[in-house]
PDB file of C-alpha atoms in Angstrom:
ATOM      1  CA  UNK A  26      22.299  -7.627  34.231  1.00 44.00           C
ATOM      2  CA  UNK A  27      24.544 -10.752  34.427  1.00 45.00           C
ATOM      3  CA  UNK A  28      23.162 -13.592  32.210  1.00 45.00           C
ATOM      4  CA  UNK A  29      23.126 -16.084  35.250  1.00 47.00           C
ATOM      5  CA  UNK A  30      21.029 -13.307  37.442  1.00 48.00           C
ATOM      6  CA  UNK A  31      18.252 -12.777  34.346  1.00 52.00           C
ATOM      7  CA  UNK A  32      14.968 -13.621  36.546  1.00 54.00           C
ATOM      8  CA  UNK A  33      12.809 -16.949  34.841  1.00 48.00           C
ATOM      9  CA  UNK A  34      10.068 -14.601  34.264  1.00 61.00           C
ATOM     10  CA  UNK A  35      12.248 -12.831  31.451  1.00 83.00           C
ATOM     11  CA  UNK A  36      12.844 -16.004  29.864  1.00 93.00           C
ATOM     12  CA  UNK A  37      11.451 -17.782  26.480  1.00 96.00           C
ATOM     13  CA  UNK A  38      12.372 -21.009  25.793  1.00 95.00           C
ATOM     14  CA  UNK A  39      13.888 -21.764  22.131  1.00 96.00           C
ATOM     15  CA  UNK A  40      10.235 -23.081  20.812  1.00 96.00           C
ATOM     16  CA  UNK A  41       8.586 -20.189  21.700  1.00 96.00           C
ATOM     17  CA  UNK A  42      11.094 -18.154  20.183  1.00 97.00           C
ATOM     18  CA  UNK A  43      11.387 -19.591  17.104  1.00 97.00           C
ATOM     19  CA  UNK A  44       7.339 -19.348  16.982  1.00 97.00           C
ATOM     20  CA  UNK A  45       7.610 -15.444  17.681  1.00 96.00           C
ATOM     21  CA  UNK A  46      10.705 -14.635  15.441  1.00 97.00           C
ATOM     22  CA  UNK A  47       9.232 -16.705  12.552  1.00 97.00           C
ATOM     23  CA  UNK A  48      12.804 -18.724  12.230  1.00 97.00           C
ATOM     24  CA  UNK A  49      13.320 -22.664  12.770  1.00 97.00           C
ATOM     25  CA  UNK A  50      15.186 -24.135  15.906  1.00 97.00           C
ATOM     26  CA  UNK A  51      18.014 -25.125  13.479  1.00 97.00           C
ATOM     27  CA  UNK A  52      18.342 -21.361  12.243  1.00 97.00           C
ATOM     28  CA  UNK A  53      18.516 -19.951  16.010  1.00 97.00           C
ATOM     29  CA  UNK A  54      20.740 -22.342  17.147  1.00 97.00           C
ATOM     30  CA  UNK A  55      22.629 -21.927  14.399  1.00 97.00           C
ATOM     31  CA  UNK A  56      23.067 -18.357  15.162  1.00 97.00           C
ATOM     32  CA  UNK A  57      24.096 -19.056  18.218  1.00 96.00           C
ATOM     33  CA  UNK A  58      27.040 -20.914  17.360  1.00 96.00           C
ATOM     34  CA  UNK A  59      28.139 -17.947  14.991  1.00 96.00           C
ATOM     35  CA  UNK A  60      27.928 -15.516  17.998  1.00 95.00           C
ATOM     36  CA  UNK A  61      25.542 -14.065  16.296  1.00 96.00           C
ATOM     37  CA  UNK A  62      22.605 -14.096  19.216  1.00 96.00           C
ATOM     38  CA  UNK A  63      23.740 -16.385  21.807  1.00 95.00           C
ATOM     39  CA  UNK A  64      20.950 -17.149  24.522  1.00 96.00           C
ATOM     40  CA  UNK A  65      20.931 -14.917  27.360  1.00 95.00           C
ATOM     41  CA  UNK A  66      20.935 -17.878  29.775  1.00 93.00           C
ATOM     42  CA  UNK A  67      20.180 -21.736  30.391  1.00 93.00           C
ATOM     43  CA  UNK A  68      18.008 -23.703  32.656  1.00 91.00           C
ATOM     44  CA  UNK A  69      19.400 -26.311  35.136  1.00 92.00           C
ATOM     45  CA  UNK A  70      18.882 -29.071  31.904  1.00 93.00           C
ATOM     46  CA  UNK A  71      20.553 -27.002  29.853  1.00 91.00           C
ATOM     47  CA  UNK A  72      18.030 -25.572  27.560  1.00 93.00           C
ATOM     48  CA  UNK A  73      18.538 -22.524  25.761  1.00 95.00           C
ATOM     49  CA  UNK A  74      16.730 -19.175  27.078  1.00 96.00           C
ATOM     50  CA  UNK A  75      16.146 -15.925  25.650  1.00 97.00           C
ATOM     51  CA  UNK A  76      15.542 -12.387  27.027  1.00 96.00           C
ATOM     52  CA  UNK A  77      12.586 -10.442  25.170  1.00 95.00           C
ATOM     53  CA  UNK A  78      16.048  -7.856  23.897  1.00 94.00           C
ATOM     54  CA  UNK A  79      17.416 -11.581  22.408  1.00 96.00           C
ATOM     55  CA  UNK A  80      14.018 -11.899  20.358  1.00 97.00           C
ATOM     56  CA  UNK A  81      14.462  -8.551  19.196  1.00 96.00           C
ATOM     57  CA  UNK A  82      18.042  -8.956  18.005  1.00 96.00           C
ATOM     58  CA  UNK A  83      16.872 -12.193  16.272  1.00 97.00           C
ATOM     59  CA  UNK A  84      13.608 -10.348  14.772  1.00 97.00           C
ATOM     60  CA  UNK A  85      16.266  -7.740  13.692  1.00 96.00           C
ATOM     61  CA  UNK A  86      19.168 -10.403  12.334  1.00 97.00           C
ATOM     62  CA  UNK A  87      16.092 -11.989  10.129  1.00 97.00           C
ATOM     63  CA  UNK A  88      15.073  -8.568   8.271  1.00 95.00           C
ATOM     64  CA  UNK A  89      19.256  -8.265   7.641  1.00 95.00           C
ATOM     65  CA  UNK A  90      19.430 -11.710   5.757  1.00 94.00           C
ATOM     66  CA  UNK A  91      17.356 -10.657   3.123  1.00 94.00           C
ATOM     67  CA  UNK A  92      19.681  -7.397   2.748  1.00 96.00           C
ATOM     68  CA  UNK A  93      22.414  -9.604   2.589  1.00 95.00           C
ATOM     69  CA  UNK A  94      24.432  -8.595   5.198  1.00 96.00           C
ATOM     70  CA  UNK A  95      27.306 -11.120   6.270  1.00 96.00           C
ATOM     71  CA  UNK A  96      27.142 -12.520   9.372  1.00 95.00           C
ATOM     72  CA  UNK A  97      30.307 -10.622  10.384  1.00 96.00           C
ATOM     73  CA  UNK A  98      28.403  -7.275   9.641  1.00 96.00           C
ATOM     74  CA  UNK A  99      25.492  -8.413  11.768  1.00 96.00           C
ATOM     75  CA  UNK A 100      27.689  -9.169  14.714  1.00 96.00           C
ATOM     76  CA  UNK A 101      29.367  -5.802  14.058  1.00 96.00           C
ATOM     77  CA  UNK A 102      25.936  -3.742  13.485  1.00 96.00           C
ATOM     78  CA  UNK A 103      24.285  -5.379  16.602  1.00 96.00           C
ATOM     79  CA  UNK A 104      27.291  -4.530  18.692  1.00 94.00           C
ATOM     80  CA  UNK A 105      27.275  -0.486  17.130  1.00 94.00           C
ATOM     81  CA  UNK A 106      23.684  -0.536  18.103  1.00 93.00           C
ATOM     82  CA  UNK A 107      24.096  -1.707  21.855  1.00 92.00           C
ATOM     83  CA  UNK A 108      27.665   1.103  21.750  1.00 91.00           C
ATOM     84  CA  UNK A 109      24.681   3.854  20.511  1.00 90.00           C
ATOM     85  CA  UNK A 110      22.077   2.868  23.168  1.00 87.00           C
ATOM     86  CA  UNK A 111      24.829   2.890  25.983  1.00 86.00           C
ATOM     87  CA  UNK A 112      26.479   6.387  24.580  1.00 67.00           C
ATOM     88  CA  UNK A 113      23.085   7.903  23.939  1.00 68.00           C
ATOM     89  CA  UNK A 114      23.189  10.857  21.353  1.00 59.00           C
ATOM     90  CA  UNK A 115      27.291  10.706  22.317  1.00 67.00           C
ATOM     91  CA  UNK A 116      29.663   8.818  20.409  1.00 75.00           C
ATOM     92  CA  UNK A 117      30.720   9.839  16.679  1.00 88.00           C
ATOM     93  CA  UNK A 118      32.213   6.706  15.202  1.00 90.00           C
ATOM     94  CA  UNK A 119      29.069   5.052  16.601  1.00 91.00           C
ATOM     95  CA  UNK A 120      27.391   7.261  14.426  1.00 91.00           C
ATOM     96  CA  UNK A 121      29.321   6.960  11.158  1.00 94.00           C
ATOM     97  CA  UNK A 122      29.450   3.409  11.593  1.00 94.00           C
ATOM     98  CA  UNK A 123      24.882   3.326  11.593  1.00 95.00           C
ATOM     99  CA  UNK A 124      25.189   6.369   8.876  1.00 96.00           C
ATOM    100  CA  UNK A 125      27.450   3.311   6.970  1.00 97.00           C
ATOM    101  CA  UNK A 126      25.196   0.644   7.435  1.00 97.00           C
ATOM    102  CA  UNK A 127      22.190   3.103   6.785  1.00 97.00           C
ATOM    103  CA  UNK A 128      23.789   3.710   3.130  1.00 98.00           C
ATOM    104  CA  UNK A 129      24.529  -0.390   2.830  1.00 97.00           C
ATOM    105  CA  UNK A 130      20.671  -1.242   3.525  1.00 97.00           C
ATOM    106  CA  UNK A 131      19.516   1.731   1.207  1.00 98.00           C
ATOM    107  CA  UNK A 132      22.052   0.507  -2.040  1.00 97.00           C
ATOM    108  CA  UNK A 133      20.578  -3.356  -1.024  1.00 97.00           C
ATOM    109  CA  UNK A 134      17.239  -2.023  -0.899  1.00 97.00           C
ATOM    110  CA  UNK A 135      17.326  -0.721  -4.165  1.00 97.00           C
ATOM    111  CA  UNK A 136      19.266  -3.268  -5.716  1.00 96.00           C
ATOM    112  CA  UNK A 137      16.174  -5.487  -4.348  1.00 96.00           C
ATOM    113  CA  UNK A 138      13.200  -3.224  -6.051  1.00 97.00           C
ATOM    114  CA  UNK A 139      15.472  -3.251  -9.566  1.00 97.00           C
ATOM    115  CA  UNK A 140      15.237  -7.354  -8.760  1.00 97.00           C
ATOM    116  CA  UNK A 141      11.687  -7.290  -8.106  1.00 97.00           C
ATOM    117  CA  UNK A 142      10.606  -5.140 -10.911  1.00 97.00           C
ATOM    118  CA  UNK A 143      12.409  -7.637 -13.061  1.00 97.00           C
ATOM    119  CA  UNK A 144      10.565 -10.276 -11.400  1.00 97.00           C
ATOM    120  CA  UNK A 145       7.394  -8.816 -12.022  1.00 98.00           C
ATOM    121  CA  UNK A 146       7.907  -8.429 -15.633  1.00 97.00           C
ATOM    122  CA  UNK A 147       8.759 -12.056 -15.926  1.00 98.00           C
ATOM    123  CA  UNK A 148       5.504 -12.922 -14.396  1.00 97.00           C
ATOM    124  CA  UNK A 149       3.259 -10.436 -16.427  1.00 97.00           C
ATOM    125  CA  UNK A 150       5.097 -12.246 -19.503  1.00 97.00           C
ATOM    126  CA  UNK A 151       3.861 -15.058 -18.333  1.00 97.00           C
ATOM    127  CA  UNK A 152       0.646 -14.144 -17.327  1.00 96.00           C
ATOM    128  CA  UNK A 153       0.473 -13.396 -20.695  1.00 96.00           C
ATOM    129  CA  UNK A 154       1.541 -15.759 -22.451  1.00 96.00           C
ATOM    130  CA  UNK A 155      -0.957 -18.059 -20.860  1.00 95.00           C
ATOM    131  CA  UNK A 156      -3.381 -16.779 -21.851  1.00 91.00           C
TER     132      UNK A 156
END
């Protein structure tokens, strides 16, 4: 579906969005600029409007940050995504390219629990130590 042909009924404006997604105007527009998740369309005053698949991709771009993932990796693992939904079950290097980022989010993930366990013993020092 061409962005200009998306029907008004699809559309959320950038407010409601950013009250769905959980992520300020600033941060949305912002990754729009990066080509990150660029709104799906505009309205006649030029307002930004977004597809329910855009508020996915941004719901999906915020659970990345925290795994640190650059914003060149996010462009590329949203793009591998949309190449594995097209192919369907086809498509090797689609494949091996999720398996990758698959391995990148477990190591980050784990790399977070080792931070958080750390984190934890700080505060039960502390805990402690007020006591």
């Amino acid at each position: 579906m061409e962005k200009s042909k998306v029907e008004a009924r699809e559309l959320h404006q950038i407010g409601a969005v950013a009250k769905a997604v959980g992520l300020s105007l600033r941060t949305i527009r912002y990754y729009e600029e990066v080509e990150v998740v660029p709104p799906s369309g505009r309205t006649n005053g030029g307002f930004r409007l977004y597809t329910d698949e855009d508020v996915e991709r941004l719901r999906l771009v915020k659970q990345l940050k925290p795994l640190d993932f650059t914003l060149e990796e996010m462009r590329d693992l949203l793009r591998t995504l949309d190449a594995a939904r097209a192919e369907g079950a086809d498509g090797d290097e689609v494949h091996e390219r999720l398996a990758m980022y698959a391995a990148a989010a477990d190591a980050r993930c784990e790399k977070l629990r080792d931070q958080l366990e750390a984190a934890e013993g700080m505060a039960k020092m502390l805990r402690r130590a007020s006591r």
